[in-house]
mmCIF file of C-alpha atoms and ligand atoms in Angstrom:
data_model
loop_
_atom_site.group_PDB
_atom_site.id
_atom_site.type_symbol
_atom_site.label_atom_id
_atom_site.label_comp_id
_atom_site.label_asym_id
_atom_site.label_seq_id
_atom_site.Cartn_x
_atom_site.Cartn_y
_atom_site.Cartn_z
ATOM 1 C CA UNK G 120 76.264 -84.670 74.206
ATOM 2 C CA UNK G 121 76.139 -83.953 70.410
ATOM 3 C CA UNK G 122 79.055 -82.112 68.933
ATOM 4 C CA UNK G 123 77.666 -83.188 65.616
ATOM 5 C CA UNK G 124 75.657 -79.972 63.540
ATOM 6 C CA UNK G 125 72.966 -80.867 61.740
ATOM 7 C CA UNK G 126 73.184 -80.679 57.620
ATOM 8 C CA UNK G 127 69.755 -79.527 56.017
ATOM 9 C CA UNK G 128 69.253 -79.432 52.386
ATOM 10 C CA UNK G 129 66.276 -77.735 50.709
ATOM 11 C CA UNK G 130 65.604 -78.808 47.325
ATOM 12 C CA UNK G 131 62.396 -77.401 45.395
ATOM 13 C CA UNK G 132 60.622 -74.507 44.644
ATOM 14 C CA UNK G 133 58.663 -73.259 41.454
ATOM 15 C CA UNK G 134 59.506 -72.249 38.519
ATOM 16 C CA UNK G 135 58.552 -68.784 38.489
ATOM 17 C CA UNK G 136 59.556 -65.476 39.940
ATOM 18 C CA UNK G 137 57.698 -65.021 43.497
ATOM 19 C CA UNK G 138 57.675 -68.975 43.869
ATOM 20 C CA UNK G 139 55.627 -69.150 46.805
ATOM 21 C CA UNK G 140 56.698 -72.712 47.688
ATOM 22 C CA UNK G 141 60.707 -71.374 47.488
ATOM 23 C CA UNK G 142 59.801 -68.554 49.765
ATOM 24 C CA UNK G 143 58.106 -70.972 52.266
ATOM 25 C CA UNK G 144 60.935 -73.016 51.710
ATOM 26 C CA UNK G 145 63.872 -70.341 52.297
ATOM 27 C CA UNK G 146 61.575 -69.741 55.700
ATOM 28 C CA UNK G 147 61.703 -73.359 57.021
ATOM 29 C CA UNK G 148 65.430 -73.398 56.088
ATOM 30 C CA UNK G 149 65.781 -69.942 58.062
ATOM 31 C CA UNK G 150 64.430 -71.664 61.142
ATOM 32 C CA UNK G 151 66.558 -74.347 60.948
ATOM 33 C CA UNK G 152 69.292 -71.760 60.840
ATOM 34 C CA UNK G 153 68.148 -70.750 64.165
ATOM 35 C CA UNK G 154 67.963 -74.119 66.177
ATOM 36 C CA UNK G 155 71.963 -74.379 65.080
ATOM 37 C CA UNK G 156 71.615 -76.834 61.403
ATOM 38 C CA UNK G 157 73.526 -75.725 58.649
ATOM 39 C CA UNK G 158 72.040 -75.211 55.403
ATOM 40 C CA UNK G 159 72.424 -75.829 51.358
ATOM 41 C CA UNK G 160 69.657 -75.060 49.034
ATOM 42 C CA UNK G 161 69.189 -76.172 45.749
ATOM 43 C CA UNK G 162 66.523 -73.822 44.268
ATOM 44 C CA UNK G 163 65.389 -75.243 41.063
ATOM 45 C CA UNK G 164 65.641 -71.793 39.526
ATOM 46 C CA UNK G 165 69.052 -71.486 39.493
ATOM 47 C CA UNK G 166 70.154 -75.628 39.625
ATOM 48 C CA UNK G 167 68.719 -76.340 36.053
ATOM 49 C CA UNK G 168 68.823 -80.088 35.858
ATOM 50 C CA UNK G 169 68.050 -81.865 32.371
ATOM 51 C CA UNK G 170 65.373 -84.302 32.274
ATOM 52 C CA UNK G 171 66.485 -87.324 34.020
ATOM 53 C CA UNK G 172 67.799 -90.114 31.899
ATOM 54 C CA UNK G 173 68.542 -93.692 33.604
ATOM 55 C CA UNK G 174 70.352 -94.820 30.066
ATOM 56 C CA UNK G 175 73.173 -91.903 31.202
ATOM 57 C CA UNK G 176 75.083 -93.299 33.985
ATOM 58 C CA UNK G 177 77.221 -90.500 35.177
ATOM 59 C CA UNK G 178 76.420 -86.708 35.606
ATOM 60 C CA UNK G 179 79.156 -86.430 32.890
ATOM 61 C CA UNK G 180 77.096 -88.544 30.093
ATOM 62 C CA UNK G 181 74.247 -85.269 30.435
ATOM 63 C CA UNK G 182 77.244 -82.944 28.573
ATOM 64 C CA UNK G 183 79.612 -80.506 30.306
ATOM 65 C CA UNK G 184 77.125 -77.771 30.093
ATOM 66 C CA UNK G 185 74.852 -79.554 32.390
ATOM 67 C CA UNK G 186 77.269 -81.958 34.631
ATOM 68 C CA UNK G 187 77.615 -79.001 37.570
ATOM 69 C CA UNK G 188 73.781 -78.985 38.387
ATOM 70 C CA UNK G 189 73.615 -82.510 38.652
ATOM 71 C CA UNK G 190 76.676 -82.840 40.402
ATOM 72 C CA UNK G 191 76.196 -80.139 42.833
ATOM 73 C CA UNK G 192 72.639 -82.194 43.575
ATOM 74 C CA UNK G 193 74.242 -85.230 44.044
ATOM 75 C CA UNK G 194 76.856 -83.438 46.623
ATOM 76 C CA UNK G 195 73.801 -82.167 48.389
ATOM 77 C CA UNK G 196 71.867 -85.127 49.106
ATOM 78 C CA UNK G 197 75.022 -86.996 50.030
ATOM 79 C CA UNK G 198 76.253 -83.974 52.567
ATOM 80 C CA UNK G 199 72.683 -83.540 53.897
ATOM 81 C CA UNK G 200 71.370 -85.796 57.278
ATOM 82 C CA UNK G 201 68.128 -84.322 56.218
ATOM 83 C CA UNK G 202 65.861 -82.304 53.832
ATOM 84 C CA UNK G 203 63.155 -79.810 53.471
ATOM 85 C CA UNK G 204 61.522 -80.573 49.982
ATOM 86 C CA UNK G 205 58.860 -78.005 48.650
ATOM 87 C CA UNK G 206 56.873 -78.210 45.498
ATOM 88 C CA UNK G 207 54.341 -76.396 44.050
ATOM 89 C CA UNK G 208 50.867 -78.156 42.706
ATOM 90 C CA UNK G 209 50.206 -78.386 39.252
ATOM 91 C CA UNK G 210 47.140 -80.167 38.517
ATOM 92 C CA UNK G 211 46.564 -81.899 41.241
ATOM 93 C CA UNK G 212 50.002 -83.215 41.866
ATOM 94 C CA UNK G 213 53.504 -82.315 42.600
ATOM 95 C CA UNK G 214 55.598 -80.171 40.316
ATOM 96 C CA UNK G 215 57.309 -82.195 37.175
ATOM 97 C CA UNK G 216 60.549 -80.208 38.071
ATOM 98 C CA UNK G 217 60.740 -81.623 41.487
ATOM 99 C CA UNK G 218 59.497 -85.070 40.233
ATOM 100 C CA UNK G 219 62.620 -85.044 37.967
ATOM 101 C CA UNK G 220 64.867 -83.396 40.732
ATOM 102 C CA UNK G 221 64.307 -86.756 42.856
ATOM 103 C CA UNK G 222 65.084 -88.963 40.259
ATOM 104 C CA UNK G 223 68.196 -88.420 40.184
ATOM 105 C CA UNK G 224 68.439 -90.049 43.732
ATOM 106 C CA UNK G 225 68.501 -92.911 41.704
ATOM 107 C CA UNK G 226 72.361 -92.243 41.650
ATOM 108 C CA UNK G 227 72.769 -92.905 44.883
ATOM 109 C CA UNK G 228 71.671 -96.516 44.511
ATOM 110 C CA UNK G 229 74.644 -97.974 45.087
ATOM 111 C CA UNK G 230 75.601 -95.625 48.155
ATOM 112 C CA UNK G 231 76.037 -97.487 51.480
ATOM 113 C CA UNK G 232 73.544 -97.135 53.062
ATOM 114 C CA UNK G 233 71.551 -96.823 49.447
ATOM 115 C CA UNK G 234 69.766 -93.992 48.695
ATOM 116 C CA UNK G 235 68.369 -91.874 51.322
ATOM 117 C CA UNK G 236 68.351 -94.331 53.972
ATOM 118 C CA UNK G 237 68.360 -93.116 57.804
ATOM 119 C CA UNK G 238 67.454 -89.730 56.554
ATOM 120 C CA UNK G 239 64.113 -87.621 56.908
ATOM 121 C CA UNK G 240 62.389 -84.988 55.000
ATOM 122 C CA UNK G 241 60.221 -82.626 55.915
ATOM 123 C CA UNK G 242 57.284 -81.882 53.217
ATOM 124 C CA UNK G 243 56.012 -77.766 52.020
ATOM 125 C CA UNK G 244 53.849 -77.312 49.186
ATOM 126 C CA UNK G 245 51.618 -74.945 48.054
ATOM 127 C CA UNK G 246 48.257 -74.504 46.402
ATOM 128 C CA UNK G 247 46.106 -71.972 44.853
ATOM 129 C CA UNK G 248 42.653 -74.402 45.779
ATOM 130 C CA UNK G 249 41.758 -76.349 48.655
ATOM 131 C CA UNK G 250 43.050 -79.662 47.839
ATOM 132 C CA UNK G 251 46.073 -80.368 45.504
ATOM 133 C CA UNK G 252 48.431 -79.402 48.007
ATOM 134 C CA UNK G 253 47.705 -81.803 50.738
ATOM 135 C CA UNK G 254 47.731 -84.464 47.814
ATOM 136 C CA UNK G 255 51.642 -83.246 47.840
ATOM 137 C CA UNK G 256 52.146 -84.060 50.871
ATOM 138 C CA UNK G 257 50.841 -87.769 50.046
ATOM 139 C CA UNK G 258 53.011 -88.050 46.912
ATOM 140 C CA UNK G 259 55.627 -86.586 48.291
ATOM 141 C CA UNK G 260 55.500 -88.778 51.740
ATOM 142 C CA UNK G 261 55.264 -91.631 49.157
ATOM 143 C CA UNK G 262 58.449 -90.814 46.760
ATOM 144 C CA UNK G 263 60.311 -90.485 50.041
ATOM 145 C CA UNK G 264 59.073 -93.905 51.464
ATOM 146 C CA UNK G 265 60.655 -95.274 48.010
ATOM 147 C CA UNK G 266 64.003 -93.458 48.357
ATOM 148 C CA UNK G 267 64.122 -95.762 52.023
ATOM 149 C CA UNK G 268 63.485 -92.169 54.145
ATOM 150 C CA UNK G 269 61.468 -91.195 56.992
ATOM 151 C CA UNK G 270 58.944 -88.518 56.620
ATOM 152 C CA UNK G 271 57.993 -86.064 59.497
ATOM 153 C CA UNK G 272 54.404 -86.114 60.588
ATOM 154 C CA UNK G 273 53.666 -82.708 60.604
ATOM 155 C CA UNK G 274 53.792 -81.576 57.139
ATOM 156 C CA UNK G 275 52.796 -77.862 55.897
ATOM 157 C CA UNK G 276 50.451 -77.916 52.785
ATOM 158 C CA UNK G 277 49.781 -73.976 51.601
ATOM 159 C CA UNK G 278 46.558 -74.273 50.469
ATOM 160 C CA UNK G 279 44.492 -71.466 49.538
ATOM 161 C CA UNK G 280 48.401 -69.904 49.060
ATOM 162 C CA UNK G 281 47.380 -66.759 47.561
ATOM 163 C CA UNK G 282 46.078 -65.867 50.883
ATOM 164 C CA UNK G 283 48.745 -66.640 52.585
ATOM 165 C CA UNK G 284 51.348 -64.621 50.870
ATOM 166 C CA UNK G 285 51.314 -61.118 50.293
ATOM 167 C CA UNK G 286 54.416 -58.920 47.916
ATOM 168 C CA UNK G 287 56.174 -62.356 47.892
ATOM 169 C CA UNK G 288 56.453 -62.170 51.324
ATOM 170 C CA UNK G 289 54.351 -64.891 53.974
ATOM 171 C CA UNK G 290 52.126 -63.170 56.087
ATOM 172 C CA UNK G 291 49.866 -65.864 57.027
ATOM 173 C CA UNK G 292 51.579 -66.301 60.648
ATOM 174 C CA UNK G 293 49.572 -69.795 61.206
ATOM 175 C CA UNK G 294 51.542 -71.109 58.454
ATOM 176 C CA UNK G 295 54.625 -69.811 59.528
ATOM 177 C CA UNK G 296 54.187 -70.897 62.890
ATOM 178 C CA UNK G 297 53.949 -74.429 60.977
ATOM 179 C CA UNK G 298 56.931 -74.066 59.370
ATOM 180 C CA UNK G 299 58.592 -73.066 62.243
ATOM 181 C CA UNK G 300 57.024 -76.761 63.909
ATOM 182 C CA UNK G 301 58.299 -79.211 61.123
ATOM 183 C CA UNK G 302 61.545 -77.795 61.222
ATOM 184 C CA UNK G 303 61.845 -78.012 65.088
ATOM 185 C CA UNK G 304 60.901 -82.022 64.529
ATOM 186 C CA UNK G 305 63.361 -82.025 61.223
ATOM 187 C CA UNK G 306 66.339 -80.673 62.816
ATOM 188 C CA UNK G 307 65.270 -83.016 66.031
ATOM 189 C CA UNK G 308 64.684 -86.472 63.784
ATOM 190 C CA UNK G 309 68.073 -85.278 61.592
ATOM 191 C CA UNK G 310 70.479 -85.283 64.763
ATOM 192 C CA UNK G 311 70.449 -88.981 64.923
ATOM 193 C CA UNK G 312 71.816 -89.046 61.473
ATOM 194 C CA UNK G 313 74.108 -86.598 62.365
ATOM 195 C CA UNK G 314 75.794 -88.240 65.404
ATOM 196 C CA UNK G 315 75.022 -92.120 63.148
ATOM 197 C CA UNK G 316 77.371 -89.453 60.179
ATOM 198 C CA UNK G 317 80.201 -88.368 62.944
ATOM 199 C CA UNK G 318 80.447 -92.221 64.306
ATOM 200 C CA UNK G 319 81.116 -93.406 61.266
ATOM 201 C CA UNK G 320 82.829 -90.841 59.204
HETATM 202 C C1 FMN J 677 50.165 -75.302 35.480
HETATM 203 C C2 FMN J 677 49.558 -75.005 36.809
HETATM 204 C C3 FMN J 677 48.681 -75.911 37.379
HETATM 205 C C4 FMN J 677 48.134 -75.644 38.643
HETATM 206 N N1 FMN J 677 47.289 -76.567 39.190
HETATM 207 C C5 FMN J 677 46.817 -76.360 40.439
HETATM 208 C C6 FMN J 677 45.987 -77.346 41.063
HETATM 209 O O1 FMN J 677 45.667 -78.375 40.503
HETATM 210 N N2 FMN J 677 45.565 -77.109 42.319
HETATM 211 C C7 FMN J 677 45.915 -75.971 43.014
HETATM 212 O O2 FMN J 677 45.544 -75.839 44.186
HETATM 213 N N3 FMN J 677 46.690 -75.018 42.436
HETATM 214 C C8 FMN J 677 47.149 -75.200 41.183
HETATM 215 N N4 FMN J 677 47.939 -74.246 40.576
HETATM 216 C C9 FMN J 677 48.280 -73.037 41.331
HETATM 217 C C10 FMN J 677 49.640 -73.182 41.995
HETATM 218 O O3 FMN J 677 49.709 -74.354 42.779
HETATM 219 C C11 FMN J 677 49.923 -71.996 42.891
HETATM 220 O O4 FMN J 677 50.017 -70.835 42.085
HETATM 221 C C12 FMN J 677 51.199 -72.178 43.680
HETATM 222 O O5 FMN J 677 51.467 -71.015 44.424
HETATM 223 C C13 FMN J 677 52.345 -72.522 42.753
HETATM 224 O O6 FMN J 677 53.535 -72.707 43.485
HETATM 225 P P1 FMN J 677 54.678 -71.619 43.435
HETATM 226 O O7 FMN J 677 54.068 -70.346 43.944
HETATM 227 O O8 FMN J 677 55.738 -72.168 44.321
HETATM 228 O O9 FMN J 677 55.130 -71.475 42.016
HETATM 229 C C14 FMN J 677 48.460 -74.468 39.320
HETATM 230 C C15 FMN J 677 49.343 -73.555 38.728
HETATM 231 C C16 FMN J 677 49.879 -73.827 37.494
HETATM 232 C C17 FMN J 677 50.855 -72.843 36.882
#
């Protein structure tokens, strides 16, 4: 039997008071709470990271003003066996903030096992149309394919999200019930990393 608890990070959000993609976000983590995992967030509100720069080879080379955001990323990917990203769309796509949040995985290239190998992540975005935020979920499942994780199935694209939010708060109770579903597989897929983290710590 595991004695091993299960380390979720979220990392996303938008930019913008009443982010509906951080409040689905903060939701998901909630639930993860509640089947045991422990949680970090890094809400891109608060963890203001500069443009990524591959020419600056340390978080120190960004200035001391903006070293503790990147750092405190860096911490969180590396404690984490798994993650709940969550971006808004903007045109069509993911957010650039989030774009520029996962580039600075590229600091973990020479971890062992590199990057975010042996990890999952489970995918939330949201959408004011129909269709950008299932193309998230695609470029998201893709930038996590070439940072060497796993992806759950089940991913939860808000689309139409100004339905499904009301006062900041989600009312749409098929999209929590979602939610509620790809954490339930996260937290599942992220105990094997877990236990693989307690073997060889
Ligand atoms: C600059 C910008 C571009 C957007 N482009 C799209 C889009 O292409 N498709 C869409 O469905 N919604 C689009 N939206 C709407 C947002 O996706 C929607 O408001 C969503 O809730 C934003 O995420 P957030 O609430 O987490 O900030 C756009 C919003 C902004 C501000």
């Amino acid at each position: 039997m595991s004695t091993a608890t299960v380390r979720i990070l979220g990392l996303g959000g938008g930019l913008r008071v009443g982010s509906r993609s951080l409040t689905a976000l903060k939701e998901a983590l909630a639930f993860a709470e509640d089947q045991g995992a422990e949680t970090r967030l890094i809400d891109l509100n608060e963890v203001e990271l500069p443009l990524y720069r591959p020419d600056n080879a340390t978080p120190a080379a960004y200035g001391a003003a903006a070293a503790p955001a990147i750092e405190e990323l860096l911490d969180g990917l590396r404690w984490a066996d798994s993650y709940l990203w969550a971006s808004p769309s903007y045109h069509g796509s993911l957010s650039g903030a989030v774009k520029n949040a996962l580039d600075y995985v590229q600091f973990l290239v020479r971890d062992t096992p590199s990057f975010l190998y042996g990890k999952t992540v489970g995918i939330i975005s949201a959408g004011a149309g129909a269709i950008a935020a299932v193309n998230v979920v695609t470029q998201l499942t893709q930038v996590a394919h070439g940072l060497r994780a796993q992806v759950v199935p089940l991913a939860v694209p808000i689309v139409s999200a100004g339905k499904a939010f009301e006062d900041g708060q989600l009312t749409d109770t098929q999209v929590r019930e979602r939610l509620n579903m790809l954490t339930t597989e996260l937290v599942a897929l992220a105990r094997v990393q877990a236990e693989r983290r307690l073997v060889t710590a």
